[in-house]
Amino acid sequence: MNLRNELANLIFPTINRTIEDLENEYKERNLVEGAKVTRFAPSPTGFLHTGSLFTSMIAHKLARDSGGIFYTRLEDTDTKREIEGSGEQLINQLAKFNIVPNEGYLGNEEKGDYGPYKQSARKEIYDIVIKDMIVKGLAYPCFLTEEDLNKIREEQTKNKEITGIYGKYAIYRDLDEETAISYIKEGKPYVIRFKSSGNHNNKIKVRDEIRGDLELTQNDQDIVIRKSDNLPTYHFAHACDDHFMHTNLVTRGEEWLPSLPIHIELFKALGFKAPKYAHLPVIMKMDNGTRRKLSKRKDSEASVEYFLQVGYEPKAILVYLMTIANSNYEDFIVQTKDYDLDHFKFNLKKMSLDGALFDNDKLAFYGKEILGYMKKEEIALKSYEWSKTYSKELYDLILELKEKYVDILNIEREKKNPRKDYAKYSDIYENIKFFSRNEYLKIVENKYDFNDKFDDSLIKDILKDYSNNLCLDNDENSWYNSLKEIGNKYNFATDNKLYKQNPEAYRGNMNDLCEIIRVIVSGRKITPNLFAILTILGEEEIKFRINKYLN
């Protein structure tokens, strides 16, 4: 047995399977030509980032449109940063956006033929590949201590050199196997490093599916591929996983572009075909006049949970993100009035190369569009479900209003150009709380918001007359005509053209008269359709509110 084999067997004494065995186990996928195999591969280290939602939305869309596979893989080898339960939370949050994988890690279970889908459970696969690399001279044990690494870093910084382990600093790459074996038998701590054949003075040509052909600095770093805890690093694990899971397109943020030469070299050294890469523009934010990436620490918008908590409909968030993703999506919406993402043909070539600025106003616009065109039963149910988790005040109000809640949300809704008052579910409570008697009494507790040009005696006379003839049993036109009779009696212009020609001849117009009634029943000068509000409140409640003012 040669010394490389002896070294490999010393490090991996229980590994008997080979890369060929893995190739036979994880065979090519049987998919239609052009099908994309994409993935969402989060680390269980916290909440679902808005940028992660953006990239997974695109990965899911590309796979779906091409008849391919979108899968989820949990990259949980960084045990120091792992937050218990966050992996399952990430998948659950993704499902709220209807981004459901065809296979993979699903939180409490796995589905698919290319698992395990948790990296921590794929240790044998990584060990098989690394053992083969050691035998072939592509990897080696490195015995540099933390103290050694710090000294190297200090020297490189002082000399203004690239930091890392390469060239003369990779002092163990050519260590003879016999000495390496003796060190390991002595119990000397070590990691496994990839033996790079690159030179940072050279360039490599790579193709990005968004940016086109690029020239990047060749990798020459002997990166760690197996840590001292015997788990792989991200760089190495992702190469193995994407190969054996047959990923053919990786969508990820542009911050990974500098790592591309490392990944390309790893695939080449292993004899694996590299997937295509699409490095997506990052989502930016203006901060004191400077553009910067959304920050997990600084920006509430960085967390998807924030948008769910304040009540944005997930579809509205996806629609907004798609306007960032493809420059022609807004034109598609204008032309079709269609917010179904499945009907839009996404194209990586239409992506901007610059990071898009996050625009809260634009998100609110699409929030109003999506909620505005919802059917009354859908928005009632979804807002109720949202309130159970995020808003006790809305939840209590819905229970109080009971069956009236659906009718309230349907005011000026199901028509060609619906009213759009709500950008998010959290907007509903403030808009409709006056329907509750208790909330109404709080609103008018200190002052009724009547127009100052009308004195109290006139308002009371009008309300007495209106209370005697609510006219709610007929249609809106009949109700309005009965209101005109009161207008004529108190010299309110019932013809707006005549009022505009000679406003001094009248106390006001019908808008003024309706405003008096609107204020008495809602405490507000501006509301949706007044007749609809009156019919929902009903005769008893209207008279209660009028009498409270009169008495």
PDB file of N, CA, C and O in Angstrom, residues 380-425:
ATOM      1  N   ALA A 380     -61.366  38.699   3.964  1.00  0.00           N
ATOM      2  CA  ALA A 380     -61.893  38.542   5.324  1.00  0.00           C
ATOM      3  C   ALA A 380     -61.211  37.375   6.027  1.00  0.00           C
ATOM      4  O   ALA A 380     -60.784  37.488   7.182  1.00  0.00           O
ATOM      5  N   LEU A 381     -61.079  36.259   5.331  1.00  0.00           N
ATOM      6  CA  LEU A 381     -60.464  35.073   5.930  1.00  0.00           C
ATOM      7  C   LEU A 381     -58.974  35.296   6.189  1.00  0.00           C
ATOM      8  O   LEU A 381     -58.467  34.986   7.273  1.00  0.00           O
ATOM      9  N   LYS A 382     -58.267  35.851   5.203  1.00  0.00           N
ATOM     10  CA  LYS A 382     -56.823  36.021   5.356  1.00  0.00           C
ATOM     11  C   LYS A 382     -56.489  37.049   6.438  1.00  0.00           C
ATOM     12  O   LYS A 382     -55.533  36.879   7.192  1.00  0.00           O
ATOM     13  N   SER A 383     -57.266  38.116   6.508  1.00  0.00           N
ATOM     14  CA  SER A 383     -57.005  39.117   7.549  1.00  0.00           C
ATOM     15  C   SER A 383     -57.328  38.549   8.930  1.00  0.00           C
ATOM     16  O   SER A 383     -56.642  38.859   9.916  1.00  0.00           O
ATOM     17  N   TYR A 384     -58.363  37.698   8.999  1.00  0.00           N
ATOM     18  CA  TYR A 384     -58.699  37.047  10.268  1.00  0.00           C
ATOM     19  C   TYR A 384     -57.558  36.130  10.714  1.00  0.00           C
ATOM     20  O   TYR A 384     -57.134  36.159  11.878  1.00  0.00           O
ATOM     21  N   GLU A 385     -57.039  35.326   9.778  1.00  0.00           N
ATOM     22  CA  GLU A 385     -55.933  34.425  10.102  1.00  0.00           C
ATOM     23  C   GLU A 385     -54.697  35.214  10.521  1.00  0.00           C
ATOM     24  O   GLU A 385     -53.990  34.837  11.454  1.00  0.00           O
ATOM     25  N   TRP A 386     -54.444  36.333   9.824  1.00  0.00           N
ATOM     26  CA  TRP A 386     -53.297  37.174  10.191  1.00  0.00           C
ATOM     27  C   TRP A 386     -53.481  37.739  11.600  1.00  0.00           C
ATOM     28  O   TRP A 386     -52.537  37.761  12.401  1.00  0.00           O
ATOM     29  N   SER A 387     -54.691  38.187  11.898  1.00  0.00           N
ATOM     30  CA  SER A 387     -54.938  38.836  13.197  1.00  0.00           C
ATOM     31  C   SER A 387     -54.738  37.879  14.366  1.00  0.00           C
ATOM     32  O   SER A 387     -54.342  38.293  15.461  1.00  0.00           O
ATOM     33  N   LYS A 388     -54.976  36.610  14.162  1.00  0.00           N
ATOM     34  CA  LYS A 388     -54.835  35.639  15.247  1.00  0.00           C
ATOM     35  C   LYS A 388     -53.392  35.588  15.764  1.00  0.00           C
ATOM     36  O   LYS A 388     -53.160  35.331  16.948  1.00  0.00           O
ATOM     37  N   THR A 389     -52.440  35.846  14.870  1.00  0.00           N
ATOM     38  CA  THR A 389     -51.027  35.817  15.262  1.00  0.00           C
ATOM     39  C   THR A 389     -50.478  37.196  15.590  1.00  0.00           C
ATOM     40  O   THR A 389     -49.698  37.350  16.531  1.00  0.00           O
ATOM     41  N   TYR A 390     -50.920  38.217  14.845  1.00  0.00           N
ATOM     42  CA  TYR A 390     -50.211  39.488  14.881  1.00  0.00           C
ATOM     43  C   TYR A 390     -50.998  40.681  15.434  1.00  0.00           C
ATOM     44  O   TYR A 390     -50.401  41.718  15.708  1.00  0.00           O
ATOM     45  N   SER A 391     -52.321  40.590  15.572  1.00  0.00           N
ATOM     46  CA  SER A 391     -53.074  41.779  15.997  1.00  0.00           C
ATOM     47  C   SER A 391     -54.295  41.402  16.826  1.00  0.00           C
ATOM     48  O   SER A 391     -55.355  41.071  16.285  1.00  0.00           O
ATOM     49  N   LYS A 392     -54.140  41.493  18.137  1.00  0.00           N
ATOM     50  CA  LYS A 392     -55.267  41.176  19.025  1.00  0.00           C
ATOM     51  C   LYS A 392     -56.409  42.172  18.830  1.00  0.00           C
ATOM     52  O   LYS A 392     -57.587  41.806  18.899  1.00  0.00           O
ATOM     53  N   GLU A 393     -56.081  43.455  18.565  1.00  0.00           N
ATOM     54  CA  GLU A 393     -57.143  44.447  18.423  1.00  0.00           C
ATOM     55  C   GLU A 393     -58.011  44.170  17.193  1.00  0.00           C
ATOM     56  O   GLU A 393     -59.236  44.293  17.251  1.00  0.00           O
ATOM     57  N   LEU A 394     -57.398  43.783  16.087  1.00  0.00           N
ATOM     58  CA  LEU A 394     -58.202  43.441  14.910  1.00  0.00           C
ATOM     59  C   LEU A 394     -58.954  42.140  15.139  1.00  0.00           C
ATOM     60  O   LEU A 394     -60.126  42.020  14.769  1.00  0.00           O
ATOM     61  N   TYR A 395     -58.298  41.185  15.778  1.00  0.00           N
ATOM     62  CA  TYR A 395     -58.943  39.902  16.068  1.00  0.00           C
ATOM     63  C   TYR A 395     -60.204  40.117  16.916  1.00  0.00           C
ATOM     64  O   TYR A 395     -61.282  39.584  16.609  1.00  0.00           O
ATOM     65  N   ASP A 396     -60.089  40.920  17.969  1.00  0.00           N
ATOM     66  CA  ASP A 396     -61.250  41.194  18.836  1.00  0.00           C
ATOM     67  C   ASP A 396     -62.344  41.941  18.075  1.00  0.00           C
ATOM     68  O   ASP A 396     -63.542  41.696  18.277  1.00  0.00           O
ATOM     69  N   LEU A 397     -61.933  42.868  17.205  1.00  0.00           N
ATOM     70  CA  LEU A 397     -62.905  43.627  16.421  1.00  0.00           C
ATOM     71  C   LEU A 397     -63.665  42.712  15.473  1.00  0.00           C
ATOM     72  O   LEU A 397     -64.896  42.835  15.326  1.00  0.00           O
ATOM     73  N   ILE A 398     -62.966  41.786  14.824  1.00  0.00           N
ATOM     74  CA  ILE A 398     -63.625  40.847  13.904  1.00  0.00           C
ATOM     75  C   ILE A 398     -64.643  40.007  14.650  1.00  0.00           C
ATOM     76  O   ILE A 398     -65.773  39.793  14.174  1.00  0.00           O
ATOM     77  N   LEU A 399     -64.280  39.539  15.839  1.00  0.00           N
ATOM     78  CA  LEU A 399     -65.216  38.738  16.636  1.00  0.00           C
ATOM     79  C   LEU A 399     -66.435  39.561  17.044  1.00  0.00           C
ATOM     80  O   LEU A 399     -67.561  39.057  17.077  1.00  0.00           O
ATOM     81  N   GLU A 400     -66.199  40.831  17.337  1.00  0.00           N
ATOM     82  CA  GLU A 400     -67.322  41.705  17.729  1.00  0.00           C
ATOM     83  C   GLU A 400     -68.256  41.965  16.552  1.00  0.00           C
ATOM     84  O   GLU A 400     -69.482  41.932  16.697  1.00  0.00           O
ATOM     85  N   LEU A 401     -67.679  42.219  15.392  1.00  0.00           N
ATOM     86  CA  LEU A 401     -68.501  42.563  14.224  1.00  0.00           C
ATOM     87  C   LEU A 401     -69.139  41.337  13.581  1.00  0.00           C
ATOM     88  O   LEU A 401     -70.148  41.471  12.872  1.00  0.00           O
ATOM     89  N   LYS A 402     -68.550  40.185  13.804  1.00  0.00           N
ATOM     90  CA  LYS A 402     -69.069  38.910  13.310  1.00  0.00           C
ATOM     91  C   LYS A 402     -69.349  38.953  11.817  1.00  0.00           C
ATOM     92  O   LYS A 402     -68.492  39.277  11.010  1.00  0.00           O
ATOM     93  N   GLU A 403     -70.588  38.627  11.430  1.00  0.00           N
ATOM     94  CA  GLU A 403     -70.906  38.504  10.002  1.00  0.00           C
ATOM     95  C   GLU A 403     -70.846  39.839   9.262  1.00  0.00           C
ATOM     96  O   GLU A 403     -70.741  39.873   8.033  1.00  0.00           O
ATOM     97  N   LYS A 404     -70.886  40.947   9.978  1.00  0.00           N
ATOM     98  CA  LYS A 404     -70.778  42.257   9.314  1.00  0.00           C
ATOM     99  C   LYS A 404     -69.388  42.488   8.716  1.00  0.00           C
ATOM    100  O   LYS A 404     -69.225  43.303   7.808  1.00  0.00           O
ATOM    101  N   TYR A 405     -68.394  41.775   9.227  1.00  0.00           N
ATOM    102  CA  TYR A 405     -67.007  42.020   8.820  1.00  0.00           C
ATOM    103  C   TYR A 405     -66.821  41.838   7.319  1.00  0.00           C
ATOM    104  O   TYR A 405     -66.168  42.656   6.659  1.00  0.00           O
ATOM    105  N   VAL A 406     -67.393  40.792   6.763  1.00  0.00           N
ATOM    106  CA  VAL A 406     -67.266  40.546   5.324  1.00  0.00           C
ATOM    107  C   VAL A 406     -67.899  41.685   4.536  1.00  0.00           C
ATOM    108  O   VAL A 406     -67.327  42.176   3.555  1.00  0.00           O
ATOM    109  N   ASP A 407     -69.082  42.129   4.967  1.00  0.00           N
ATOM    110  CA  ASP A 407     -69.764  43.225   4.269  1.00  0.00           C
ATOM    111  C   ASP A 407     -68.962  44.530   4.367  1.00  0.00           C
ATOM    112  O   ASP A 407     -68.918  45.311   3.411  1.00  0.00           O
ATOM    113  N   ILE A 408     -68.350  44.758   5.507  1.00  0.00           N
ATOM    114  CA  ILE A 408     -67.545  45.973   5.686  1.00  0.00           C
ATOM    115  C   ILE A 408     -66.373  45.980   4.701  1.00  0.00           C
ATOM    116  O   ILE A 408     -66.112  46.991   4.037  1.00  0.00           O
ATOM    117  N   LEU A 409     -65.686  44.851   4.596  1.00  0.00           N
ATOM    118  CA  LEU A 409     -64.550  44.772   3.683  1.00  0.00           C
ATOM    119  C   LEU A 409     -64.983  44.810   2.224  1.00  0.00           C
ATOM    120  O   LEU A 409     -64.174  45.082   1.335  1.00  0.00           O
ATOM    121  N   ASN A 410     -66.256  44.554   1.972  1.00  0.00           N
ATOM    122  CA  ASN A 410     -66.749  44.544   0.590  1.00  0.00           C
ATOM    123  C   ASN A 410     -67.215  45.918   0.114  1.00  0.00           C
ATOM    124  O   ASN A 410     -67.627  46.070  -1.041  1.00  0.00           O
ATOM    125  N   ILE A 411     -67.155  46.927   0.957  1.00  0.00           N
ATOM    126  CA  ILE A 411     -67.582  48.267   0.537  1.00  0.00           C
ATOM    127  C   ILE A 411     -66.715  48.727  -0.632  1.00  0.00           C
ATOM    128  O   ILE A 411     -65.493  48.794  -0.523  1.00  0.00           O
ATOM    129  N   GLU A 412     -67.341  49.031  -1.759  1.00  0.00           N
ATOM    130  CA  GLU A 412     -66.674  49.496  -2.978  1.00  0.00           C
ATOM    131  C   GLU A 412     -65.570  48.528  -3.435  1.00  0.00           C
ATOM    132  O   GLU A 412     -64.553  48.949  -3.971  1.00  0.00           O
ATOM    133  N   ARG A 413     -65.787  47.240  -3.250  1.00  0.00           N
ATOM    134  CA  ARG A 413     -64.751  46.260  -3.566  1.00  0.00           C
ATOM    135  C   ARG A 413     -64.981  45.558  -4.896  1.00  0.00           C
ATOM    136  O   ARG A 413     -64.214  45.726  -5.842  1.00  0.00           O
ATOM    137  N   GLU A 414     -65.989  44.739  -4.983  1.00  0.00           N
ATOM    138  CA  GLU A 414     -66.120  43.833  -6.121  1.00  0.00           C
ATOM    139  C   GLU A 414     -66.735  44.546  -7.327  1.00  0.00           C
ATOM    140  O   GLU A 414     -67.901  44.367  -7.674  1.00  0.00           O
ATOM    141  N   LYS A 415     -65.904  45.381  -7.947  1.00  0.00           N
ATOM    142  CA  LYS A 415     -66.300  46.107  -9.149  1.00  0.00           C
ATOM    143  C   LYS A 415     -65.058  46.353  -9.996  1.00  0.00           C
ATOM    144  O   LYS A 415     -63.942  45.992  -9.600  1.00  0.00           O
ATOM    145  N   LYS A 416     -65.237  46.963 -11.163  1.00  0.00           N
ATOM    146  CA  LYS A 416     -64.140  47.115 -12.117  1.00  0.00           C
ATOM    147  C   LYS A 416     -62.965  47.872 -11.516  1.00  0.00           C
ATOM    148  O   LYS A 416     -61.804  47.482 -11.663  1.00  0.00           O
ATOM    149  N   ASN A 417     -63.227  48.983 -10.858  1.00  0.00           N
ATOM    150  CA  ASN A 417     -62.171  49.771 -10.215  1.00  0.00           C
ATOM    151  C   ASN A 417     -62.430  49.834  -8.714  1.00  0.00           C
ATOM    152  O   ASN A 417     -63.022  50.793  -8.213  1.00  0.00           O
ATOM    153  N   PRO A 418     -62.028  48.803  -7.992  1.00  0.00           N
ATOM    154  CA  PRO A 418     -62.336  48.743  -6.560  1.00  0.00           C
ATOM    155  C   PRO A 418     -61.590  49.809  -5.765  1.00  0.00           C
ATOM    156  O   PRO A 418     -60.552  50.306  -6.176  1.00  0.00           O
ATOM    157  N   ARG A 419     -62.169  50.136  -4.625  1.00  0.00           N
ATOM    158  CA  ARG A 419     -61.509  51.050  -3.698  1.00  0.00           C
ATOM    159  C   ARG A 419     -60.306  50.335  -3.075  1.00  0.00           C
ATOM    160  O   ARG A 419     -60.372  49.140  -2.777  1.00  0.00           O
ATOM    161  N   LYS A 420     -59.206  51.047  -2.892  1.00  0.00           N
ATOM    162  CA  LYS A 420     -57.976  50.417  -2.397  1.00  0.00           C
ATOM    163  C   LYS A 420     -57.465  51.178  -1.177  1.00  0.00           C
ATOM    164  O   LYS A 420     -56.571  52.015  -1.279  1.00  0.00           O
ATOM    165  N   ASP A 421     -58.057  50.869  -0.032  1.00  0.00           N
ATOM    166  CA  ASP A 421     -57.699  51.546   1.213  1.00  0.00           C
ATOM    167  C   ASP A 421     -56.566  50.852   1.963  1.00  0.00           C
ATOM    168  O   ASP A 421     -55.904  51.464   2.785  1.00  0.00           O
ATOM    169  N   TYR A 422     -56.391  49.561   1.714  1.00  0.00           N
ATOM    170  CA  TYR A 422     -55.489  48.778   2.549  1.00  0.00           C
ATOM    171  C   TYR A 422     -54.263  48.327   1.764  1.00  0.00           C
ATOM    172  O   TYR A 422     -54.380  47.643   0.752  1.00  0.00           O
ATOM    173  N   ALA A 423     -53.086  48.710   2.245  1.00  0.00           N
ATOM    174  CA  ALA A 423     -51.846  48.195   1.667  1.00  0.00           C
ATOM    175  C   ALA A 423     -51.455  46.887   2.344  1.00  0.00           C
ATOM    176  O   ALA A 423     -50.785  46.044   1.751  1.00  0.00           O
ATOM    177  N   LYS A 424     -51.906  46.735   3.584  1.00  0.00           N
ATOM    178  CA  LYS A 424     -51.565  45.554   4.373  1.00  0.00           C
ATOM    179  C   LYS A 424     -52.679  45.315   5.387  1.00  0.00           C
ATOM    180  O   LYS A 424     -53.496  46.209   5.647  1.00  0.00           O
ATOM    181  N   TYR A 425     -52.717  44.134   5.951  1.00  0.00           N
ATOM    182  CA  TYR A 425     -53.799  43.771   6.863  1.00  0.00           C
ATOM    183  C   TYR A 425     -53.830  44.656   8.105  1.00  0.00           C
ATOM    184  O   TYR A 425     -54.890  44.888   8.686  1.00  0.00           O
TER     185      TYR A 425
END
